[in-house]
Amino acid sequence: MIKIDQLKLDISAKDNQIINSIAKKLRVNEKDIRDFQILKRSIDARKKPDLFFVYSVVVTLDGALEAKVLKKCTKDNNVNTYKPKVYTLPSANNNSSRPIVVGAGPAGLFAAYVFALNNMNPIVFERGKKVDDRTKDILEFWETGVLNTASNVQFGEGGAGTFSDGKLNTLVNDKLGRNKFVLETFVKFGAQSNILYDGKPHIGTDILKQVIANMRNEIISLGGEFHFDSQVDNFVIEDRKIKGVVSKGETYYSDSVVLAIGHSARDTFKTLYDLGFDMEAKDFAVGFRIEHPQAMISETMYGPQYNKLEPAPYKLAHNLDNGRGVYSFCMCPGGFVVNSSSEENRLVVNGMSYSKRDSHNANSAIVVSVGASEFDKSNPLAGIEFQRQIEGKAFILASGKIPQQLYGDFKENRMSNGYGDFSSETKGYTAFGLLSDIFSQEINQSIIDAMGHFGSKIKGFDRYDAILSGVESRTSSPVRINRDEQFQSNIRGLYPCGEGAGFAGGITSAAMDGLKVAEAVIANQNL
């Protein structure tokens, strides 16, 4: 097979035009092309108003023609032999106890899936509900304000990422094909096939819910077992080795436990700390959600032809003289700001998009790095307490509703009394409040300074009536549960995994970490 990179075509190009372009590039007849596959597609908007898709494709030619073409194109760096990355599933001897997986987010689900494919019959514990029942609880919370602390945007089947934009891009270096395996698995269970090649793939929360349920049913059909509404309350440890877990007063024994609890399992972090697990506080980032009209963002990014493409994303970052980094996080084109609280009397927001990304607004978090200046990092749980403090302030600001403030009013530290030229797209009740009361003056000023820079990158980004919502505090886990080269904690047989353990950041990287940990469990059991 032959790989062609940097194949540029107009955004309106159809398959027959792609084939024509391939034929010209390889200097062959179109009839010689047996098949082609898109590996990657990204948007080139550098010469607005002209917009292009840039493709990487794999081409199959007839017989010996392929070798001739490659020889003819030796001086073209964009034409090469293609060797696909194929993820090799580990193979288990099946002589050990059934592995236990704590948490049914992407890390836990993918670990359980690998175990199930190896006939290891994993047992999965999830403190929240099945995704359909969880959805009902979340909708009720947004409509009534009544919070279920075990079933919400943070807790339940699929993890926190289920009620987000469903972005699947990752910066993880993938030499073994794990990323491709994750994406192919999502497609197998119901995701759109374009996630396999889009440069910035996303599923959307509506589709992701179906994918998660289908994946769970497949694991069960392969011999896996799920316990929902079943928080793991304790761990059975003997001679610094894991022997099992306790849920609802019952003990389940295993010498291999995957801990994929997510970044918001604060009570479990406390339990682990009390039991002597090796943990440390880590830096993370906090800030606000910001909303703009999606049409403004798309036109800035793509020009006058923006409505021919999906709503445009953006990514912004700036390092300040005070040593802090400020950046956009979890950008949701055509999305909603959602109340994502998981504890009583504390409020946190996140962003969410459906697969069509068809709301009127774009939103993202604008967050500031925090660490030793805000909390005592010698205490592994100090970051959690800092999160709780700012979430408590956010709750008080608007009596449990999402507190909002126009950016211009935030700069002047005055209460907003209405929206400007556009209104907020939210899930959950909102009210105006003084968001500057949540953070220190340094963090507030860091956001203001960075916003001026962002406004020079995207015209109108720092507009007066941009809508801020507070508070964004769950950007990543405030804790890292340390693990060794065998992926085990200081308690042997327990494998910290995914975003909650501090080893991932997003759906795809968490799923890939689930694969890595499952591989390690199998390798250690095979010894």
PDB file of N, CA and C in Angstrom, residues 281-355:
ATOM      1  N   ALA A 281      -0.057  15.474  45.661  1.00  0.00           N
ATOM      2  CA  ALA A 281      -0.844  16.549  45.056  1.00  0.00           C
ATOM      3  C   ALA A 281      -0.180  16.967  43.750  1.00  0.00           C
ATOM      4  N   LYS A 282      -0.981  17.346  42.774  1.00  0.00           N
ATOM      5  CA  LYS A 282      -0.434  17.800  41.504  1.00  0.00           C
ATOM      6  C   LYS A 282      -1.084  19.108  41.079  1.00  0.00           C
ATOM      7  N   ASP A 283      -0.379  19.827  40.227  1.00  0.00           N
ATOM      8  CA  ASP A 283      -0.931  21.063  39.675  1.00  0.00           C
ATOM      9  C   ASP A 283      -2.118  20.750  38.768  1.00  0.00           C
ATOM     10  N   PHE A 284      -3.021  21.705  38.646  1.00  0.00           N
ATOM     11  CA  PHE A 284      -4.115  21.605  37.685  1.00  0.00           C
ATOM     12  C   PHE A 284      -4.467  23.019  37.278  1.00  0.00           C
ATOM     13  N   ALA A 285      -5.665  23.270  36.811  1.00  0.00           N
ATOM     14  CA  ALA A 285      -6.026  24.612  36.357  1.00  0.00           C
ATOM     15  C   ALA A 285      -7.477  24.904  36.707  1.00  0.00           C
ATOM     16  N   VAL A 286      -7.748  26.179  36.959  1.00  0.00           N
ATOM     17  CA  VAL A 286      -9.106  26.603  37.319  1.00  0.00           C
ATOM     18  C   VAL A 286      -9.441  27.890  36.564  1.00  0.00           C
ATOM     19  N   GLY A 287     -10.711  28.163  36.437  1.00  0.00           N
ATOM     20  CA  GLY A 287     -11.132  29.387  35.752  1.00  0.00           C
ATOM     21  C   GLY A 287     -12.626  29.412  35.518  1.00  0.00           C
ATOM     22  N   PHE A 288     -13.013  29.920  34.362  1.00  0.00           N
ATOM     23  CA  PHE A 288     -14.424  30.083  34.018  1.00  0.00           C
ATOM     24  C   PHE A 288     -14.700  29.508  32.636  1.00  0.00           C
ATOM     25  N   ARG A 289     -15.958  29.175  32.385  1.00  0.00           N
ATOM     26  CA  ARG A 289     -16.424  28.938  31.017  1.00  0.00           C
ATOM     27  C   ARG A 289     -16.687  30.288  30.361  1.00  0.00           C
ATOM     28  N   ILE A 290     -16.364  30.401  29.071  1.00  0.00           N
ATOM     29  CA  ILE A 290     -16.669  31.628  28.338  1.00  0.00           C
ATOM     30  C   ILE A 290     -17.465  31.274  27.089  1.00  0.00           C
ATOM     31  N   GLU A 291     -18.501  32.067  26.800  1.00  0.00           N
ATOM     32  CA  GLU A 291     -19.347  31.850  25.630  1.00  0.00           C
ATOM     33  C   GLU A 291     -19.239  33.011  24.651  1.00  0.00           C
ATOM     34  N   HIS A 292     -19.260  32.654  23.366  1.00  0.00           N
ATOM     35  CA  HIS A 292     -19.328  33.610  22.262  1.00  0.00           C
ATOM     36  C   HIS A 292     -20.333  33.091  21.238  1.00  0.00           C
ATOM     37  N   PRO A 293     -20.829  33.948  20.371  1.00  0.00           N
ATOM     38  CA  PRO A 293     -21.636  33.432  19.261  1.00  0.00           C
ATOM     39  C   PRO A 293     -20.791  32.505  18.397  1.00  0.00           C
ATOM     40  N   GLN A 294     -21.319  31.318  18.097  1.00  0.00           N
ATOM     41  CA  GLN A 294     -20.541  30.380  17.288  1.00  0.00           C
ATOM     42  C   GLN A 294     -20.250  30.949  15.904  1.00  0.00           C
ATOM     43  N   ALA A 295     -21.181  31.722  15.344  1.00  0.00           N
ATOM     44  CA  ALA A 295     -20.967  32.303  14.011  1.00  0.00           C
ATOM     45  C   ALA A 295     -19.756  33.235  14.007  1.00  0.00           C
ATOM     46  N   MET A 296     -19.551  33.979  15.108  1.00  0.00           N
ATOM     47  CA  MET A 296     -18.395  34.871  15.206  1.00  0.00           C
ATOM     48  C   MET A 296     -17.088  34.062  15.192  1.00  0.00           C
ATOM     49  N   ILE A 297     -17.057  32.977  15.970  1.00  0.00           N
ATOM     50  CA  ILE A 297     -15.859  32.135  16.023  1.00  0.00           C
ATOM     51  C   ILE A 297     -15.613  31.492  14.664  1.00  0.00           C
ATOM     52  N   SER A 298     -16.639  30.923  14.066  1.00  0.00           N
ATOM     53  CA  SER A 298     -16.473  30.212  12.796  1.00  0.00           C
ATOM     54  C   SER A 298     -16.032  31.149  11.682  1.00  0.00           C
ATOM     55  N   GLU A 299     -16.617  32.343  11.628  1.00  0.00           N
ATOM     56  CA  GLU A 299     -16.240  33.277  10.564  1.00  0.00           C
ATOM     57  C   GLU A 299     -14.797  33.747  10.747  1.00  0.00           C
ATOM     58  N   THR A 300     -14.386  33.942  11.993  1.00  0.00           N
ATOM     59  CA  THR A 300     -12.998  34.340  12.241  1.00  0.00           C
ATOM     60  C   THR A 300     -12.029  33.236  11.820  1.00  0.00           C
ATOM     61  N   MET A 301     -12.380  31.993  12.113  1.00  0.00           N
ATOM     62  CA  MET A 301     -11.484  30.887  11.830  1.00  0.00           C
ATOM     63  C   MET A 301     -11.491  30.482  10.359  1.00  0.00           C
ATOM     64  N   TYR A 302     -12.670  30.563   9.721  1.00  0.00           N
ATOM     65  CA  TYR A 302     -12.810  30.010   8.371  1.00  0.00           C
ATOM     66  C   TYR A 302     -13.142  31.042   7.293  1.00  0.00           C
ATOM     67  N   GLY A 303     -13.523  32.255   7.680  1.00  0.00           N
ATOM     68  CA  GLY A 303     -13.883  33.245   6.679  1.00  0.00           C
ATOM     69  C   GLY A 303     -15.337  33.129   6.251  1.00  0.00           C
ATOM     70  N   PRO A 304     -15.710  33.795   5.146  1.00  0.00           N
ATOM     71  CA  PRO A 304     -17.127  33.876   4.745  1.00  0.00           C
ATOM     72  C   PRO A 304     -17.745  32.538   4.354  1.00  0.00           C
ATOM     73  N   GLN A 305     -16.931  31.532   4.093  1.00  0.00           N
ATOM     74  CA  GLN A 305     -17.485  30.224   3.733  1.00  0.00           C
ATOM     75  C   GLN A 305     -17.694  29.327   4.961  1.00  0.00           C
ATOM     76  N   TYR A 306     -17.678  29.912   6.143  1.00  0.00           N
ATOM     77  CA  TYR A 306     -17.702  29.116   7.367  1.00  0.00           C
ATOM     78  C   TYR A 306     -18.913  28.209   7.462  1.00  0.00           C
ATOM     79  N   ASN A 307     -20.054  28.627   6.873  1.00  0.00           N
ATOM     80  CA  ASN A 307     -21.271  27.824   7.012  1.00  0.00           C
ATOM     81  C   ASN A 307     -21.245  26.566   6.148  1.00  0.00           C
ATOM     82  N   LYS A 308     -20.184  26.363   5.361  1.00  0.00           N
ATOM     83  CA  LYS A 308     -20.038  25.129   4.591  1.00  0.00           C
ATOM     84  C   LYS A 308     -19.316  24.043   5.383  1.00  0.00           C
ATOM     85  N   LEU A 309     -18.830  24.412   6.552  1.00  0.00           N
ATOM     86  CA  LEU A 309     -18.097  23.476   7.404  1.00  0.00           C
ATOM     87  C   LEU A 309     -18.800  23.321   8.747  1.00  0.00           C
ATOM     88  N   GLU A 310     -18.386  22.320   9.491  1.00  0.00           N
ATOM     89  CA  GLU A 310     -18.889  22.173  10.855  1.00  0.00           C
ATOM     90  C   GLU A 310     -18.447  23.370  11.694  1.00  0.00           C
ATOM     91  N   PRO A 311     -19.158  23.677  12.774  1.00  0.00           N
ATOM     92  CA  PRO A 311     -18.760  24.798  13.639  1.00  0.00           C
ATOM     93  C   PRO A 311     -17.288  24.712  14.033  1.00  0.00           C
ATOM     94  N   ALA A 312     -16.610  25.849  13.958  1.00  0.00           N
ATOM     95  CA  ALA A 312     -15.158  25.865  14.140  1.00  0.00           C
ATOM     96  C   ALA A 312     -14.769  25.771  15.614  1.00  0.00           C
ATOM     97  N   PRO A 313     -13.729  24.986  15.914  1.00  0.00           N
ATOM     98  CA  PRO A 313     -13.123  25.001  17.246  1.00  0.00           C
ATOM     99  C   PRO A 313     -12.007  26.028  17.298  1.00  0.00           C
ATOM    100  N   TYR A 314     -11.443  26.225  18.473  1.00  0.00           N
ATOM    101  CA  TYR A 314     -10.238  27.039  18.617  1.00  0.00           C
ATOM    102  C   TYR A 314      -9.428  26.495  19.785  1.00  0.00           C
ATOM    103  N   LYS A 315      -8.171  26.888  19.815  1.00  0.00           N
ATOM    104  CA  LYS A 315      -7.285  26.530  20.919  1.00  0.00           C
ATOM    105  C   LYS A 315      -6.375  27.708  21.174  1.00  0.00           C
ATOM    106  N   LEU A 316      -6.365  28.191  22.402  1.00  0.00           N
ATOM    107  CA  LEU A 316      -5.616  29.385  22.757  1.00  0.00           C
ATOM    108  C   LEU A 316      -4.760  29.126  23.998  1.00  0.00           C
ATOM    109  N   ALA A 317      -3.602  29.742  24.039  1.00  0.00           N
ATOM    110  CA  ALA A 317      -2.728  29.614  25.212  1.00  0.00           C
ATOM    111  C   ALA A 317      -1.808  30.823  25.282  1.00  0.00           C
ATOM    112  N   HIS A 318      -1.459  31.212  26.513  1.00  0.00           N
ATOM    113  CA  HIS A 318      -0.566  32.353  26.698  1.00  0.00           C
ATOM    114  C   HIS A 318       0.161  32.201  28.030  1.00  0.00           C
ATOM    115  N   ASN A 319       1.471  32.420  28.015  1.00  0.00           N
ATOM    116  CA  ASN A 319       2.276  32.406  29.241  1.00  0.00           C
ATOM    117  C   ASN A 319       2.494  33.834  29.707  1.00  0.00           C
ATOM    118  N   LEU A 320       2.178  34.089  30.969  1.00  0.00           N
ATOM    119  CA  LEU A 320       2.250  35.433  31.534  1.00  0.00           C
ATOM    120  C   LEU A 320       3.589  35.669  32.230  1.00  0.00           C
ATOM    121  N   ASP A 321       3.892  36.938  32.434  1.00  0.00           N
ATOM    122  CA  ASP A 321       5.138  37.304  33.113  1.00  0.00           C
ATOM    123  C   ASP A 321       5.161  36.836  34.567  1.00  0.00           C
ATOM    124  N   ASN A 322       3.980  36.596  35.155  1.00  0.00           N
ATOM    125  CA  ASN A 322       3.945  36.134  36.547  1.00  0.00           C
ATOM    126  C   ASN A 322       4.214  34.633  36.663  1.00  0.00           C
ATOM    127  N   GLY A 323       4.504  33.976  35.540  1.00  0.00           N
ATOM    128  CA  GLY A 323       4.851  32.564  35.555  1.00  0.00           C
ATOM    129  C   GLY A 323       3.680  31.627  35.367  1.00  0.00           C
ATOM    130  N   ARG A 324       2.501  32.178  35.278  1.00  0.00           N
ATOM    131  CA  ARG A 324       1.321  31.321  35.103  1.00  0.00           C
ATOM    132  C   ARG A 324       0.989  31.137  33.624  1.00  0.00           C
ATOM    133  N   GLY A 325       0.451  29.982  33.318  1.00  0.00           N
ATOM    134  CA  GLY A 325      -0.083  29.734  31.988  1.00  0.00           C
ATOM    135  C   GLY A 325      -1.593  29.877  32.010  1.00  0.00           C
ATOM    136  N   VAL A 326      -2.145  30.501  30.973  1.00  0.00           N
ATOM    137  CA  VAL A 326      -3.596  30.629  30.818  1.00  0.00           C
ATOM    138  C   VAL A 326      -3.943  30.025  29.461  1.00  0.00           C
ATOM    139  N   TYR A 327      -4.970  29.185  29.413  1.00  0.00           N
ATOM    140  CA  TYR A 327      -5.268  28.522  28.157  1.00  0.00           C
ATOM    141  C   TYR A 327      -6.749  28.132  28.083  1.00  0.00           C
ATOM    142  N   SER A 328      -7.191  27.902  26.844  1.00  0.00           N
ATOM    143  CA  SER A 328      -8.545  27.380  26.655  1.00  0.00           C
ATOM    144  C   SER A 328      -8.505  25.877  26.871  1.00  0.00           C
ATOM    145  N   PHE A 329      -9.628  25.346  27.364  1.00  0.00           N
ATOM    146  CA  PHE A 329      -9.685  23.934  27.712  1.00  0.00           C
ATOM    147  C   PHE A 329     -11.069  23.396  27.367  1.00  0.00           C
ATOM    148  N   CYS A 330     -11.096  22.201  26.793  1.00  0.00           N
ATOM    149  CA  CYS A 330     -12.357  21.519  26.505  1.00  0.00           C
ATOM    150  C   CYS A 330     -13.305  22.423  25.728  1.00  0.00           C
ATOM    151  N   MET A 331     -12.830  22.928  24.573  1.00  0.00           N
ATOM    152  CA  MET A 331     -13.620  23.830  23.742  1.00  0.00           C
ATOM    153  C   MET A 331     -14.781  23.066  23.101  1.00  0.00           C
ATOM    154  N   CYS A 332     -15.973  23.613  23.198  1.00  0.00           N
ATOM    155  CA  CYS A 332     -17.183  22.963  22.699  1.00  0.00           C
ATOM    156  C   CYS A 332     -17.841  23.825  21.626  1.00  0.00           C
ATOM    157  N   PRO A 333     -17.589  23.555  20.348  1.00  0.00           N
ATOM    158  CA  PRO A 333     -18.295  24.286  19.284  1.00  0.00           C
ATOM    159  C   PRO A 333     -19.784  23.941  19.317  1.00  0.00           C
ATOM    160  N   GLY A 334     -20.614  24.950  19.115  1.00  0.00           N
ATOM    161  CA  GLY A 334     -22.051  24.703  19.109  1.00  0.00           C
ATOM    162  C   GLY A 334     -22.520  23.963  20.343  1.00  0.00           C
ATOM    163  N   GLY A 335     -22.034  24.392  21.504  1.00  0.00           N
ATOM    164  CA  GLY A 335     -22.271  23.634  22.727  1.00  0.00           C
ATOM    165  C   GLY A 335     -23.051  24.369  23.792  1.00  0.00           C
ATOM    166  N   PHE A 336     -23.068  23.778  24.964  1.00  0.00           N
ATOM    167  CA  PHE A 336     -23.785  24.301  26.124  1.00  0.00           C
ATOM    168  C   PHE A 336     -22.849  24.328  27.329  1.00  0.00           C
ATOM    169  N   VAL A 337     -23.052  25.306  28.198  1.00  0.00           N
ATOM    170  CA  VAL A 337     -22.422  25.298  29.518  1.00  0.00           C
ATOM    171  C   VAL A 337     -23.353  24.522  30.440  1.00  0.00           C
ATOM    172  N   VAL A 338     -22.810  23.555  31.167  1.00  0.00           N
ATOM    173  CA  VAL A 338     -23.667  22.685  31.974  1.00  0.00           C
ATOM    174  C   VAL A 338     -23.244  22.703  33.436  1.00  0.00           C
ATOM    175  N   ASN A 339     -24.241  22.654  34.307  1.00  0.00           N
ATOM    176  CA  ASN A 339     -23.993  22.504  35.735  1.00  0.00           C
ATOM    177  C   ASN A 339     -23.530  21.070  35.971  1.00  0.00           C
ATOM    178  N   SER A 340     -22.300  20.916  36.455  1.00  0.00           N
ATOM    179  CA  SER A 340     -21.678  19.597  36.590  1.00  0.00           C
ATOM    180  C   SER A 340     -21.371  19.254  38.037  1.00  0.00           C
ATOM    181  N   SER A 341     -22.145  19.767  38.948  1.00  0.00           N
ATOM    182  CA  SER A 341     -21.872  19.581  40.375  1.00  0.00           C
ATOM    183  C   SER A 341     -22.011  18.119  40.780  1.00  0.00           C
ATOM    184  N   SER A 342     -21.244  17.735  41.795  1.00  0.00           N
ATOM    185  CA  SER A 342     -21.330  16.372  42.317  1.00  0.00           C
ATOM    186  C   SER A 342     -21.392  16.332  43.836  1.00  0.00           C
ATOM    187  N   GLU A 343     -21.267  17.488  44.486  1.00  0.00           N
ATOM    188  CA  GLU A 343     -21.358  17.556  45.940  1.00  0.00           C
ATOM    189  C   GLU A 343     -22.367  18.629  46.332  1.00  0.00           C
ATOM    190  N   GLU A 344     -23.072  18.384  47.411  1.00  0.00           N
ATOM    191  CA  GLU A 344     -24.038  19.362  47.902  1.00  0.00           C
ATOM    192  C   GLU A 344     -23.345  20.674  48.270  1.00  0.00           C
ATOM    193  N   ASN A 345     -24.005  21.777  47.942  1.00  0.00           N
ATOM    194  CA  ASN A 345     -23.545  23.123  48.305  1.00  0.00           C
ATOM    195  C   ASN A 345     -22.221  23.506  47.647  1.00  0.00           C
ATOM    196  N   ARG A 346     -21.904  22.842  46.544  1.00  0.00           N
ATOM    197  CA  ARG A 346     -20.745  23.214  45.746  1.00  0.00           C
ATOM    198  C   ARG A 346     -21.145  23.188  44.273  1.00  0.00           C
ATOM    199  N   LEU A 347     -20.574  24.115  43.492  1.00  0.00           N
ATOM    200  CA  LEU A 347     -20.991  24.232  42.099  1.00  0.00           C
ATOM    201  C   LEU A 347     -19.791  24.251  41.169  1.00  0.00           C
ATOM    202  N   VAL A 348     -19.884  23.456  40.113  1.00  0.00           N
ATOM    203  CA  VAL A 348     -18.837  23.399  39.097  1.00  0.00           C
ATOM    204  C   VAL A 348     -19.519  23.314  37.737  1.00  0.00           C
ATOM    205  N   VAL A 349     -18.895  23.909  36.711  1.00  0.00           N
ATOM    206  CA  VAL A 349     -19.454  23.867  35.360  1.00  0.00           C
ATOM    207  C   VAL A 349     -18.504  23.138  34.415  1.00  0.00           C
ATOM    208  N   ASN A 350     -19.085  22.721  33.301  1.00  0.00           N
ATOM    209  CA  ASN A 350     -18.311  22.076  32.239  1.00  0.00           C
ATOM    210  C   ASN A 350     -18.974  22.467  30.919  1.00  0.00           C
ATOM    211  N   GLY A 351     -18.403  22.016  29.809  1.00  0.00           N
ATOM    212  CA  GLY A 351     -18.990  22.246  28.499  1.00  0.00           C
ATOM    213  C   GLY A 351     -19.458  20.946  27.883  1.00  0.00           C
ATOM    214  N   MET A 352     -20.511  21.014  27.075  1.00  0.00           N
ATOM    215  CA  MET A 352     -21.083  19.818  26.459  1.00  0.00           C
ATOM    216  C   MET A 352     -21.578  20.172  25.065  1.00  0.00           C
ATOM    217  N   SER A 353     -21.401  19.255  24.113  1.00  0.00           N
ATOM    218  CA  SER A 353     -21.978  19.399  22.777  1.00  0.00           C
ATOM    219  C   SER A 353     -22.657  18.103  22.381  1.00  0.00           C
ATOM    220  N   TYR A 354     -23.741  18.234  21.618  1.00  0.00           N
ATOM    221  CA  TYR A 354     -24.321  17.066  20.969  1.00  0.00           C
ATOM    222  C   TYR A 354     -23.589  16.835  19.657  1.00  0.00           C
ATOM    223  N   SER A 355     -23.855  15.713  19.014  1.00  0.00           N
ATOM    224  CA  SER A 355     -23.097  15.345  17.823  1.00  0.00           C
ATOM    225  C   SER A 355     -23.216  16.377  16.708  1.00  0.00           C
TER     226      SER A 355
END
